[in-house]
Each structure stands twice: as structure tokens, then as C-alpha cells.
XYZ file of C-alpha atoms in Angstrom:
682
model
C -43.681 0.088 -14.963
C -41.235 2.216 -14.446
C -43.654 4.119 -12.652
C -44.033 1.119 -10.258
C -40.335 0.590 -10.210
C -40.364 4.646 -8.468
C -43.162 4.434 -5.751
C -41.152 1.421 -4.493
C -38.336 3.464 -4.702
C -40.023 6.281 -3.474
C -40.726 4.247 -0.786
C -39.021 1.587 0.165
C -38.473 2.907 3.630
C -41.596 1.937 4.498
C -41.565 -1.083 2.799
C -37.501 -2.391 4.829
C -39.605 -0.826 8.613
C -43.243 -3.476 7.193
C -40.862 -6.697 6.072
C -38.591 -6.808 9.199
C -41.820 -5.833 11.407
C -43.711 -8.685 9.605
C -39.670 -10.920 9.952
C -39.313 -10.167 14.036
C -43.328 -10.790 14.835
C -42.923 -14.725 13.066
C -40.166 -14.973 14.857
C -41.512 -14.066 18.534
C -43.994 -16.807 17.551
C -41.869 -19.512 17.041
C -40.197 -18.753 19.836
C -43.390 -18.751 22.247
C -44.686 -21.833 24.085
C -46.214 -23.831 22.312
C -49.536 -24.329 24.422
C -52.822 -22.232 25.202
C -53.176 -20.369 27.803
C -55.678 -20.390 30.542
C -58.311 -18.544 31.128
C -58.164 -18.284 35.112
C -55.686 -16.614 37.184
C -54.898 -17.979 40.827
C -52.404 -18.272 43.701
C -51.760 -21.129 45.879
C -53.158 -19.747 49.303
C -55.267 -16.756 47.709
C -59.097 -16.699 47.065
C -60.800 -17.594 43.886
C -61.433 -14.250 42.533
C -63.867 -15.256 40.174
C -67.690 -16.791 39.691
C -68.163 -21.106 40.630
C -65.540 -23.098 37.987
C -67.154 -25.900 37.070
C -65.461 -28.705 35.424
C -65.317 -27.196 31.324
C -65.278 -31.500 30.432
C -63.929 -34.201 31.954
C -60.678 -34.348 33.156
C -57.824 -36.738 35.265
C -56.185 -35.080 38.510
C -52.753 -35.101 38.407
C -50.646 -36.041 41.497
C -48.415 -33.168 42.629
C -45.218 -33.492 41.561
C -44.023 -34.962 44.815
C -46.011 -37.488 44.671
C -44.763 -38.925 41.685
C -41.165 -37.957 42.905
C -42.250 -40.135 46.398
C -43.727 -43.082 44.651
C -40.255 -43.240 42.009
C -37.950 -43.646 44.877
C -40.212 -46.113 46.780
C -39.867 -48.388 43.813
C -36.485 -47.594 43.937
C -35.687 -48.345 47.188
C -38.168 -51.944 46.948
C -36.621 -52.667 43.363
C -35.246 -56.956 42.422
C -31.839 -56.604 42.124
C -30.383 -59.851 39.055
C -27.686 -62.224 39.273
C -26.399 -64.218 36.836
C -25.747 -67.546 37.638
C -22.720 -69.850 36.466
C -24.109 -73.404 37.359
C -20.764 -75.233 35.560
C -18.873 -73.498 38.622
C -20.327 -75.529 41.549
C -19.709 -78.596 39.679
C -15.942 -77.420 38.694
C -15.622 -76.690 42.617
C -16.694 -80.097 43.590
C -14.906 -82.165 41.176
C -11.323 -80.185 42.330
C -11.904 -80.840 46.263
C -12.605 -84.318 45.386
C -9.230 -84.324 43.938
C -6.890 -81.805 46.116
C -8.535 -83.726 49.181
C -6.227 -85.951 49.786
C -3.379 -83.814 49.574
C -3.650 -81.611 52.321
C -5.230 -85.056 55.005
C -1.855 -86.132 56.698
C -1.435 -90.461 56.214
C -1.316 -90.214 59.886
C -4.729 -89.010 60.167
C -7.338 -91.374 60.704
C -10.309 -92.723 58.401
C -13.204 -91.598 60.915
C -11.913 -88.223 60.949
C -10.708 -88.676 57.461
C -14.542 -88.585 56.980
C -15.864 -86.394 59.399
C -13.058 -83.788 57.016
C -14.523 -83.963 53.988
C -18.127 -83.969 54.612
C -17.448 -81.399 56.384
C -15.646 -79.370 53.360
C -18.828 -80.928 50.944
C -21.275 -78.783 53.487
C -18.985 -75.706 52.824
C -19.405 -76.190 49.155
C -23.238 -76.642 49.712
C -23.243 -73.121 52.116
C -21.522 -71.436 49.644
C -23.792 -71.871 46.410
C -26.425 -72.148 48.200
C -27.325 -68.646 46.907
C -24.064 -68.291 45.130
C -20.903 -66.615 45.538
C -20.281 -62.543 44.671
C -17.325 -62.094 42.405
C -17.756 -58.178 43.343
C -18.353 -56.289 46.664
C -21.428 -54.517 45.371
C -22.920 -51.619 48.018
C -26.233 -53.411 49.287
C -28.854 -52.577 51.701
C -28.877 -56.417 52.912
C -32.703 -56.669 53.275
C -33.095 -55.388 48.828
C -34.430 -58.447 47.799
C -33.174 -60.630 45.141
C -33.574 -62.875 41.264
C -31.433 -65.125 40.159
C -30.748 -65.764 36.872
C -30.118 -69.279 34.738
C -29.965 -68.291 31.268
C -32.249 -65.593 31.902
C -34.358 -67.905 33.951
C -35.741 -67.168 37.497
C -33.915 -69.742 39.675
C -33.945 -69.159 43.089
C -34.958 -65.830 44.898
C -33.797 -64.458 48.327
C -32.090 -61.023 49.418
C -28.935 -59.746 49.258
C -27.811 -61.058 52.656
C -27.851 -65.067 51.254
C -24.805 -64.029 48.739
C -21.717 -64.430 49.548
C -18.923 -62.522 49.523
C -15.546 -63.130 48.269
C -14.304 -62.285 52.571
C -17.076 -64.598 53.834
C -16.249 -67.450 52.629
C -13.614 -68.207 55.374
C -15.894 -66.738 58.083
C -18.081 -70.005 56.443
C -15.516 -72.633 56.564
C -14.470 -71.700 60.630
C -18.258 -72.005 61.246
C -18.736 -75.343 58.924
C -15.356 -77.009 60.849
C -17.355 -75.725 64.344
C -19.793 -77.122 63.821
C -18.004 -81.256 62.517
C -15.912 -80.034 65.975
C -12.593 -79.720 63.476
C -11.713 -76.418 63.954
C -7.572 -77.340 64.713
C -7.922 -77.701 60.597
C -8.799 -74.216 59.449
C -5.151 -74.137 58.398
C -5.470 -77.043 55.481
C -8.762 -75.561 54.979
C -8.615 -72.235 54.244
C -5.123 -72.592 51.298
C -7.506 -75.277 50.108
C -10.831 -73.075 49.583
C -8.930 -70.368 48.545
C -7.732 -72.160 45.707
C -10.985 -74.270 45.020
C -13.922 -70.936 45.398
C -14.732 -69.094 42.020
C -18.040 -66.019 42.530
C -20.577 -67.844 40.526
C -22.886 -64.371 40.459
C -22.830 -61.361 38.139
C -25.361 -58.513 38.885
C -26.946 -57.725 35.877
C -26.961 -54.259 35.450
C -28.553 -53.541 32.347
C -31.498 -56.344 33.421
C -32.024 -55.097 36.739
C -32.117 -51.452 35.322
C -34.922 -52.167 32.494
C -37.332 -54.141 34.970
C -37.257 -50.848 37.194
C -37.653 -48.592 34.033
C -40.017 -50.597 32.894
C -41.793 -50.837 36.788
C -41.405 -46.885 37.144
C -43.334 -46.314 33.419
C -46.456 -48.290 34.775
C -47.192 -45.020 37.342
C -49.930 -43.686 37.687
C -49.772 -40.266 37.218
C -53.122 -39.507 38.165
C -55.537 -39.668 41.167
C -59.132 -39.702 39.903
C -61.151 -37.626 37.773
C -63.330 -34.848 37.642
C -66.783 -35.897 35.280
C -67.962 -32.782 33.615
C -70.244 -29.934 34.831
C -68.778 -30.581 38.554
C -68.011 -27.430 40.759
C -64.269 -27.307 40.543
C -63.761 -24.365 42.866
C -66.317 -21.681 44.764
C -65.688 -17.885 44.539
C -63.632 -16.229 47.931
C -62.922 -20.102 48.144
C -59.457 -20.210 48.928
C -57.202 -21.894 46.438
C -54.834 -24.473 48.323
C -54.654 -28.174 49.379
C -56.570 -30.815 46.915
C -58.780 -27.628 44.286
C -55.357 -25.860 44.340
C -54.764 -29.619 42.385
C -57.926 -30.197 40.809
C -56.957 -26.449 39.249
C -52.993 -26.993 37.937
C -55.290 -30.215 35.780
C -57.599 -28.312 34.512
C -55.263 -25.009 33.397
C -52.312 -28.830 32.032
C -55.500 -30.281 30.704
C -58.000 -26.778 29.120
C -54.188 -25.793 27.378
C -52.811 -29.171 25.538
C -56.222 -29.751 24.827
C -56.921 -25.139 23.053
C -53.594 -26.831 21.501
C -54.535 -29.914 19.952
C -54.621 -30.582 15.646
C -57.360 -28.384 15.467
C -57.527 -25.286 16.563
C -53.623 -25.376 15.948
C -54.193 -22.409 12.684
C -56.250 -20.391 15.141
C -53.436 -19.876 18.017
C -51.873 -18.799 16.233
C -53.502 -16.418 14.798
C -54.252 -14.823 18.225
C -51.079 -15.243 18.876
C -49.248 -13.121 15.921
C -52.115 -11.102 16.801
C -51.190 -10.117 20.496
C -47.398 -9.814 19.252
C -47.862 -7.537 15.633
C -50.470 -5.352 17.819
C -47.680 -4.998 20.808
C -44.573 -4.399 18.219
C -46.944 -2.480 16.550
C -47.523 0.029 19.150
C -43.579 0.863 18.964
C -43.652 1.926 15.684
C -46.395 4.191 16.269
C -44.316 5.321 19.371
C -41.860 5.908 16.960
C -43.643 7.743 14.458
C -45.434 9.627 16.550
C -43.108 11.240 19.697
C -39.865 9.766 18.123
C -39.607 10.278 13.815
C -35.872 11.038 13.349
C -36.019 7.475 15.083
C -38.199 5.795 12.701
C -37.144 7.215 10.116
C -33.752 5.664 9.767
C -33.488 1.911 8.731
C -30.509 0.852 11.278
C -32.078 2.214 14.119
C -35.355 0.293 13.655
C -33.839 -2.295 13.005
C -31.769 -1.955 16.494
C -34.284 -1.260 18.081
C -36.212 -4.639 16.711
C -32.995 -6.708 17.113
C -32.798 -5.929 20.315
C -35.903 -7.550 21.487
C -36.307 -10.836 19.851
C -32.454 -10.999 20.896
C -33.702 -10.733 24.896
C -37.265 -12.425 23.807
C -34.398 -15.333 22.096
C -32.065 -15.600 24.689
C -35.527 -15.214 28.323
C -36.386 -18.349 25.782
C -33.727 -20.777 25.932
C -33.230 -20.249 29.937
C -37.157 -21.560 30.372
C -36.210 -24.396 28.344
C -33.397 -25.037 30.285
C -34.436 -24.492 33.321
C -37.137 -21.898 35.102
C -35.921 -21.196 37.776
C -33.015 -18.981 36.286
C -35.101 -17.033 34.641
C -34.841 -14.060 37.154
C -30.672 -14.025 35.782
C -31.593 -13.101 32.264
C -30.476 -9.409 32.489
C -33.586 -8.202 31.122
C -32.582 -3.834 32.440
C -29.603 -3.758 30.226
C -32.135 -3.397 27.710
C -33.576 0.254 28.790
C -29.909 0.891 29.512
C -29.424 0.917 26.013
C -31.751 2.355 24.521
C -31.427 4.870 26.948
C -27.737 5.438 25.637
C -28.139 5.517 22.455
C -31.731 7.570 21.986
C -32.989 8.421 25.290
C -35.052 7.183 28.499
C -38.658 7.350 27.403
C -38.202 4.988 24.861
C -36.405 3.266 26.633
C -39.015 2.467 28.838
C -41.636 2.378 26.628
C -39.704 -0.371 25.251
C -38.605 -2.397 28.019
C -42.766 -2.443 28.574
C -43.728 -3.699 25.354
C -40.619 -6.576 25.352
C -41.785 -7.878 29.650
C -44.813 -7.982 28.094
C -44.503 -10.485 25.313
C -42.214 -12.381 27.341
C -45.025 -12.828 29.900
C -46.339 -15.453 27.288
C -42.843 -18.179 28.182
C -42.376 -17.615 32.301
C -44.427 -19.180 34.065
C -45.508 -17.039 37.161
C -46.370 -13.852 34.785
C -47.613 -11.393 36.951
C -44.984 -11.796 39.524
C -41.657 -11.771 36.604
C -43.798 -8.201 34.415
C -44.365 -6.012 38.048
C -41.067 -7.430 38.573
C -39.320 -6.157 35.936
C -41.521 -4.154 34.814
C -40.574 -1.860 38.398
C -36.504 -2.766 37.260
C -37.186 -0.512 34.223
C -38.281 2.336 35.943
C -35.756 2.186 38.501
C -32.805 1.803 36.085
C -34.882 4.996 33.967
C -34.826 7.229 37.287
C -31.085 6.112 38.477
C -28.902 5.335 35.635
C -27.733 8.981 34.175
C -24.572 9.435 32.714
C -23.923 6.069 31.494
C -20.064 7.164 30.537
C -19.261 7.196 34.331
C -18.565 3.606 35.509
C -19.675 4.593 39.237
C -23.072 5.986 38.038
C -23.662 2.255 36.550
C -22.527 0.258 39.171
C -24.544 1.952 41.785
C -27.874 1.706 39.920
C -26.862 -2.362 39.205
C -27.249 -2.018 43.135
C -30.244 -0.324 43.059
C -31.615 -2.419 40.747
C -30.963 -5.531 42.311
C -32.470 -4.070 45.720
C -35.430 -3.672 43.927
C -35.889 -7.197 42.969
C -35.262 -8.452 46.607
C -37.719 -6.374 47.707
C -39.884 -6.515 45.742
C -39.576 -10.883 44.965
C -39.590 -10.790 49.556
C -43.311 -9.094 48.786
C -44.394 -11.739 47.074
C -43.343 -14.676 48.178
C -45.095 -12.865 52.368
C -47.886 -12.161 49.729
C -48.473 -15.906 48.939
C -46.996 -17.364 51.589
C -47.338 -16.004 54.917
C -44.250 -16.325 56.094
C -40.540 -16.499 55.330
C -40.007 -20.385 55.636
C -40.728 -21.653 52.201
C -39.033 -18.133 51.051
C -36.335 -19.724 48.146
C -32.947 -17.872 49.247
C -31.513 -19.171 45.914
C -33.430 -16.630 44.166
C -31.515 -13.750 46.025
C -28.332 -15.425 44.125
C -29.945 -15.728 40.445
C -30.844 -11.609 41.135
C -27.394 -10.810 42.097
C -26.109 -13.079 39.197
C -28.134 -10.246 37.092
C -26.746 -7.213 38.584
C -23.857 -8.295 37.781
C -24.713 -9.104 33.974
C -26.390 -5.803 33.244
C -22.925 -4.346 34.304
C -21.802 -6.376 30.680
C -23.580 -2.961 29.227
C -20.765 -0.723 28.480
C -18.880 -3.522 26.172
C -22.267 -3.768 24.381
C -22.596 -0.356 23.938
C -19.454 -0.656 22.155
C -20.259 -4.056 20.104
C -23.544 -2.032 18.788
C -21.745 1.238 17.869
C -18.816 -0.622 15.517
C -21.953 -3.157 14.677
C -24.868 -0.758 13.781
C -22.623 2.988 13.190
C -24.522 4.530 16.485
C -22.788 6.565 19.552
C -23.517 6.928 22.444
C -22.472 9.399 25.541
C -19.754 7.199 26.092
C -18.458 7.138 22.514
C -19.827 11.605 22.702
C -17.171 11.230 26.461
C -14.570 9.595 24.301
C -14.706 12.438 21.255
C -14.519 15.300 23.279
C -10.925 15.064 24.455
C -9.283 17.653 22.838
C -6.154 16.019 22.903
C -7.207 13.992 19.918
C -6.196 13.753 16.915
C -7.934 15.511 14.538
C -8.675 17.745 17.279
C -4.663 18.557 17.878
C -4.734 18.911 14.330
C -6.837 21.668 14.369
C -4.775 23.433 16.944
C -2.019 23.517 14.821
C -3.128 24.552 11.614
C -6.242 26.448 12.814
C -5.377 27.352 16.737
C -7.930 30.732 16.018
C -11.123 28.855 14.460
C -9.682 25.665 17.945
C -10.023 29.172 20.091
C -13.222 29.968 18.169
C -15.281 26.380 18.550
C -13.575 25.473 22.546
C -15.504 29.086 23.103
C -18.486 27.612 20.751
C -18.622 24.697 22.941
C -19.009 25.888 26.869
C -22.191 28.263 25.101
C -23.206 25.455 23.727
C -23.010 22.612 26.720
C -24.461 25.997 29.358
C -27.526 26.324 26.520
C -28.389 22.574 25.998
C -28.015 22.486 29.652
C -31.000 25.087 30.758
C -33.511 23.478 28.114
C -32.671 19.596 29.318
C -30.776 19.023 25.109
C -27.775 16.092 24.791
C -25.216 18.334 26.320
C -22.379 15.696 26.123
C -23.432 15.726 21.684
C -24.222 19.459 21.494
C -20.319 20.195 23.013
C -18.433 17.507 20.694
C -20.782 18.859 17.695
C -19.497 22.670 19.322
C -15.453 21.292 18.824
C -16.182 20.070 15.511
C -18.118 22.048 13.343
C -15.542 24.033 11.942
C -13.505 21.354 11.041
C -13.276 22.188 7.404
C -11.360 24.902 7.659
C -8.067 23.164 7.910
C -7.926 23.230 4.664
C -7.527 27.736 4.089
C -7.074 28.287 7.628
C -5.879 32.403 7.090
C -9.487 32.105 4.667
C -10.216 32.906 7.835
C -9.956 35.753 9.743
C -9.861 34.178 13.131
C -6.570 32.546 12.055
C -5.489 35.903 10.096
C -2.399 36.761 12.402
C -0.236 39.010 10.461
C -2.943 40.757 9.069
C -3.172 40.354 5.455
C -5.871 39.631 4.048
C -6.217 36.750 1.170
C -9.623 38.118 0.315
C -8.009 41.170 -0.801
C -6.363 39.240 -4.227
C -10.187 37.441 -4.794
C -13.494 38.091 -6.132
C -16.345 38.305 -4.011
C -18.010 35.267 -5.100
C -14.742 32.959 -5.032
C -14.814 34.551 -1.737
C -18.024 33.097 -0.479
C -16.620 30.259 -2.442
C -14.218 29.802 0.024
C -16.064 30.481 3.493
C -19.170 28.064 2.354
C -17.149 25.645 1.254
C -16.042 24.806 4.737
C -18.693 22.756 5.192
C -18.758 20.352 2.865
C -14.686 20.720 3.558
C -15.266 19.401 7.281
C -18.476 16.402 6.503
C -15.345 14.768 3.878
C -12.548 15.870 7.837
C -15.709 13.678 8.957
C -15.783 10.998 7.246
C -12.299 10.369 6.804
C -11.515 10.065 10.387
C -14.694 8.041 10.506
C -17.280 10.625 12.823
C -20.626 9.478 13.969
C -23.257 10.659 11.648
C -24.432 12.194 14.870
C -21.946 14.589 15.614
C -21.238 15.222 10.911
C -25.243 16.487 11.060
C -23.682 19.840 13.245
C -21.002 20.326 10.305
C -23.592 20.345 8.039
C -26.614 22.462 9.992
C -24.397 24.917 11.975
C -24.475 27.400 9.193
C -27.830 26.190 7.160
C -29.331 28.503 4.442
C -27.543 31.568 5.697
C -25.877 34.177 3.537
C -22.645 35.204 4.227
C -23.647 38.456 4.771
C -20.484 40.905 4.283
C -19.279 39.180 0.780
C -23.173 39.541 -0.426
C -23.027 43.486 -0.363
C -19.673 43.370 -1.374
C -20.538 42.454 -4.695
C -24.378 44.136 -4.676
C -21.893 47.149 -4.482
C -19.831 46.308 -7.571
C -22.526 44.433 -9.637
C -26.296 45.478 -10.261
C -27.528 41.623 -10.458
C -26.342 38.600 -7.788
C -27.604 35.936 -6.932
C -28.248 35.651 -3.493
C -27.306 31.954 -3.886
C -24.013 31.538 -4.362
C -23.123 33.897 -1.216
C -25.630 31.183 1.035
C -24.502 27.942 2.691
C -25.812 24.600 1.176
C -27.841 23.712 4.575
C -29.804 21.646 5.650
C -31.190 23.920 8.329
C -30.722 22.850 12.034
C -33.381 19.621 12.534
C -32.984 18.937 16.626
C -32.560 21.148 19.485
C -28.784 20.745 19.870
C -28.504 21.566 16.376
C -30.365 24.606 16.442
C -28.613 25.579 19.956
C -24.823 25.115 17.999
C -26.047 27.674 15.092
C -27.277 30.026 17.776
C -23.912 30.047 20.023
C -21.512 29.856 16.635
C -22.818 33.129 15.864
C -23.219 35.156 18.460
C -19.683 34.075 19.021
C -18.302 34.959 16.198
C -19.858 38.066 15.921
C -19.122 38.551 19.527
C -15.455 39.536 18.544
C -16.262 42.618 16.792
C -17.415 43.741 20.017
C -16.276 47.878 20.375
C -16.595 48.984 24.645
C -19.511 46.393 25.692
C -21.738 46.603 27.607
C -24.507 44.832 29.122
C -27.026 46.495 27.452
C -25.139 46.822 23.482
C -24.310 42.305 25.087
C -28.395 42.621 25.430
C -30.067 44.094 22.229
C -26.132 41.806 20.207
C -27.959 38.430 21.444
C -31.508 39.745 20.607
C -30.421 40.942 17.445
C -28.730 38.395 15.413
C -31.367 35.179 17.093
C -33.906 37.520 16.558
C -32.638 37.474 13.133
C -31.862 33.750 12.241
C -35.513 33.223 13.121
C -36.773 35.329 10.643
C -35.030 33.741 8.826
C -36.765 30.736 9.420
C -33.540 28.741 10.023
C -34.816 27.006 13.150
C -38.629 26.159 11.482
C -37.399 22.359 10.798
C -36.118 21.434 13.980
C -38.014 20.591 17.430
C -37.859 24.065 19.428
C -39.674 26.018 20.972
C -39.714 30.010 21.444
C -39.427 29.734 25.798
C -36.623 27.704 25.703
C -35.140 30.634 22.379
C -35.556 32.824 24.905
C -34.165 30.659 28.325
C -30.907 30.263 25.571
C -30.516 34.139 24.605
C -30.647 34.476 28.888
C -28.019 31.990 29.147
C -25.396 33.874 25.320
C -25.924 37.058 27.160
C -24.719 35.952 30.994
C -22.579 34.414 29.805
C -20.814 37.071 27.454
C -21.735 39.539 30.718
C -19.051 37.209 32.169
C -16.443 37.334 29.622
C -16.728 40.476 29.021
C -16.814 42.095 32.339
C -14.606 44.989 32.731
C -11.728 45.609 35.007
C -10.478 48.247 36.735
C -7.068 49.180 34.839
C -3.892 48.650 37.093
C -0.613 51.518 37.290
C 2.165 50.709 35.665
């Protein structure tokens, strides 16, 4: 049991990566659309590239969205309006009219005229309530069909123009009085009916909507059917019109049948295989070409998290409305990876992510082509991300590439610009603007995952920072030495294509441990008194080597990134404090070399190897007397060759060719520093 636990502990990093791999795979598969994929690719207006296609099963030809929308519009325009009728209103109005008629008729009017007036009033009421009087004004067309309901029972039908609006009552009165030749009594009748007339119709909005919904529900979404083994399209035939609709119908039917209950597990298994294979390629790439990243679980988690996050966001957008897919700033992914790692890893991860997203988006070929091209442009154009102008220029170039590529696709598909969707260009511009969010995103990631980008390195390189100010005050000689080493290391890194900004920052902080005992280091001894004279060789060596441990403690206390602390740990490797070692050998016969050696580890990257060379060269160059170009060349060769012989660069991925290039840079720089001047007369 103990051996098993020890084995688990030794392999805990691989176990974690395995669990991360499995969980990410299932998460991405869960986000995928729940449907199969049609095995043929076709585009409207383009020839059919595959062999003759026969119907694999019976299926219905679905109507286009335009056809269904048109049918819905026709039903909506021809829909019937339903009004509830109140029969008691007409009876009530007639009763009140009979009672109040005598009040408006003068006694001086003859009996004959009075009878005519009474009949005219009855005619007005009959006309008003033939269909009914509306209580509100409705904005319906006059030729809109209507149905009057008396307790949900159809009583009358007609058109909306038959109904009397409130403002049309006076017109009905005028017409009736004219017909009877009694227009002179208009004022009396208008005032009478103004008080008498009440609306007896109310628009039943809910019932009307319900009936319309039932009618829309009866719309057939298919027009005709295709029998099994029927030829759908021949090879080379242009896919358009009815053929295109048949293919779209087959695709839809195929995907719905594939994702049936019986095949659910198999389709899910196939998706899982593809996603797992893609993520496995990423892990193999990291293990073969970026071993330092692969061995860091935080960095692997960071990479998988970003891929999953981008797929999740794209899924949300597609589910909401697929026309907005180009608003998602996919190019943020390679930008982020380039900021924390390098361009090669960023592009590789970007391509794999786009391939996975291809399962989600419509027109996947067009989408993947655009995004891969944009990702390549991102890697080629974005340099020195910490410079704001570079980011704005690169985002503009990326947006332009999107627009040009989309324009080309439209012309290829449609053959003209008439059907181009200009709003897509707005989505591209919005995507470009969203890409600018990469700067604050990098800052957030630095805090969440403890990573360091070039932006942070630029801030750390400021010599006015608190820690470097403290170094210059406590150990001015060490600070000056660090500045010289930083200049040499930066030039060397630029020569061989290493991270110049990282190695410069590492050089500035590599000796901060000397602040604890500054006077024990010769560059800080200004009084001529050497405190080592009072110590044994072993004690002196311990103080010298301890500046590495002290430096790591100070760095962690000041929250310096691990990438910078690596330079403090490795800048002496496992080399020996040679002066005190030889002094001890002269004093004693038996001396343990480990007591006079730095704790290490040895440099394990190009940048840390460069710092070791430059640190040794700069420190030792102070002992050069009457330097000449020949002396400088021999001096550089001797020191670096000794480091090679001691195996200090065995763990660093640096080549002999690169070391020779660094030697040339250092020789040139030292020659410039120690160049001879003519002696000016006093």
C-alpha cells in the first residue's frame, strides 16, 4: 500500500494532466450541438463534387424559411377579427330613446312630423346596432373580415368597415335625417343620441390571437416528398433552386435520424474520440516541443481553460443567433498564448481550437478558413505586445484580413456583390475592437494563474521600482554591475532570438541577495577594508554562496514572478567560489569542494544560460589590466569554455552555434567598453 501511495505521489503530475484531459474533453463534447453531421459538403450555386446522390430513405422536402414566412404573412393578413357582442345594449338604448323622445320634441310640432321624427330615430338605432358600435378606435383595415360573438357563439360576420366607430355616429344621424327630410332637427337629435348611444362591441384580442395561432399551426412545413433510391443530384450538377432545397431537407432529416435514441451513444462516442484526439495532439506538442510548459500543471490548466472558454462563448453566441459568430474575438487566444508562451504554441493551439469550433458553427469551412488565416496574421504581425501602438495596428490588420477574406468568399459563392451582407463587416469591426480587451485580460490571467507576460516584464525593468531603488541604495556597486550585465545579456539574447526582455529583467534582479551583506562583495567595498580578512575561507564562501538563497527569499517577499526568480537560482549554477576554495586548499589538506559550491540548479533555458555567461564575464572583466582586443577575446573564450567544461549548460536548450554567437557579442561589447582613448594634455 505504501509503495502504491509513493507511486501515485511520484506520478501526481501526470495523473492531474489525465484528469484535466478527460474533464476538458467531456466539457467540450457537452457543449457540442446534439445532432449528427451530414457527410456531404455542398454550397448553393456551386457544382456537386461527390458522386450521384440517391435518397437513402424516404423524406419530405422542407419549405424554405422564406416560403414559411410568406405563408404566415398571408394568414396574418387574412386572419379574422373577433368581437364580443352585448345584446342588452341595443334594447336599453331603444327603451331610453322611447322615454326621452318627448323631451326633445316641441309641442308645436305637428303629429305627422313627430311620427316621422320618431321613425327616423328608430332607423338610426337600427343602423347603428346592425353590426354594432365600437367602444375604442382600432387601426384595422376596412376590408378585414370580422365575426361577432354572442357568448362565444357566432352571430354575424362581415367586414371591419361595417362596424360603427364613435366618431361616425353623427354621420349616421345626418344620413337618416336627410333621408326623411328632417335635417333641421339635427341639433336636437345629435344631443339626444350623444347621451343615448353606448358601444356594444369589444375586441377579443386573446381569442383572435388563439385562432390565428391555430391556423399558423396548421401550416405544412413540407411540400412533397422524395422516395428512397430517387436521384437527388448528379455529379457536376449546379446546386441551386429545388435541388438545393432537397439537399437541405435530406441534411436536416439525416441529422435528426442520426441523433436518435438508438444511435445516441455511438454519436456521442464519436464526438468524444475526435475531441480527445485533438486535445491529445496539443499535449503531445507540449511534451515534445515545450517540455517546460508540459511539466507545469498551472500552465497546462491555463491552456485548456482558455480553449474551453472560447468554445463555451462561441456556443452561447451560436445558440442565441448564429449570425453574430464573427463578433467572438477568436484571435484573443493566440495573442494571450503568445504573451505568456510563444508564437508557435499560440498558433498551434489556435488552429486546434478553430477545428473544434468547426463542429458548432454553420458554414464551418468558411469560418475555419477565416479564423485560421486571421490567427496566422495575428502571430506574424503582433510583436512587443506591451507597446500599445503595435496592438492597435495589428488589430486593424486582422480586421482587414477578415473583411478581404469574407469579400472573396461572397464573390465565389454568389458571383456578384448584390447579396453581400454588409452588416457582417460591422461584426468584424466589433470583433477587432473586442480583441483590444486582451490587455486587461492578460493582467487578470497574471493574477489568477501566477504567470508573467512581457507587459509585466516591462514594468519590472523600471529601475525606479521599489526593489531596484533599494538595491541601488544598499549595494550601489552591485546595482551598477547588474545594469552592465543586463545590457550584455539583452544584446546576447537578441542575437540568438531568445527572450531579450525576460533576460534583461532577470539580470537586473539576479544579485538582489547581496543587499543582505553588501560589504562582503568587492564591488561594494569603497573603504578599502575587506571583512573577509577576519573570516575563515569556509565562512566567507558560505556568505558568498548564500546571496543566491537570500535573493530568492527577497524576491518571494516582493512577489517577483517565478520566471524571474529562476535567474536568481541559476546564475551561478553549481560553480565553485574559486578564490576561497584555493585559499582553503592552501591552508588545509582535506577540503570538500561542495562546501565552496553554489547550490544550483544549473541553467535550464537559453535565457538563464545567457545570464550565467554575461554575469561571469562582466564581473571578471574588472580584473583586466591594460585590455586589448586579443586579451578580451582570450578572456571571453577562457571563461565560457570553462563553464562548458564544467557542464553548466547541459540542461539548457542552447547550441554551440548560439554560444559562439554570444561570445562574439560579448567580445564586441567589451571592446567598446574598454576602448583606448588618447591621453589629453594637462
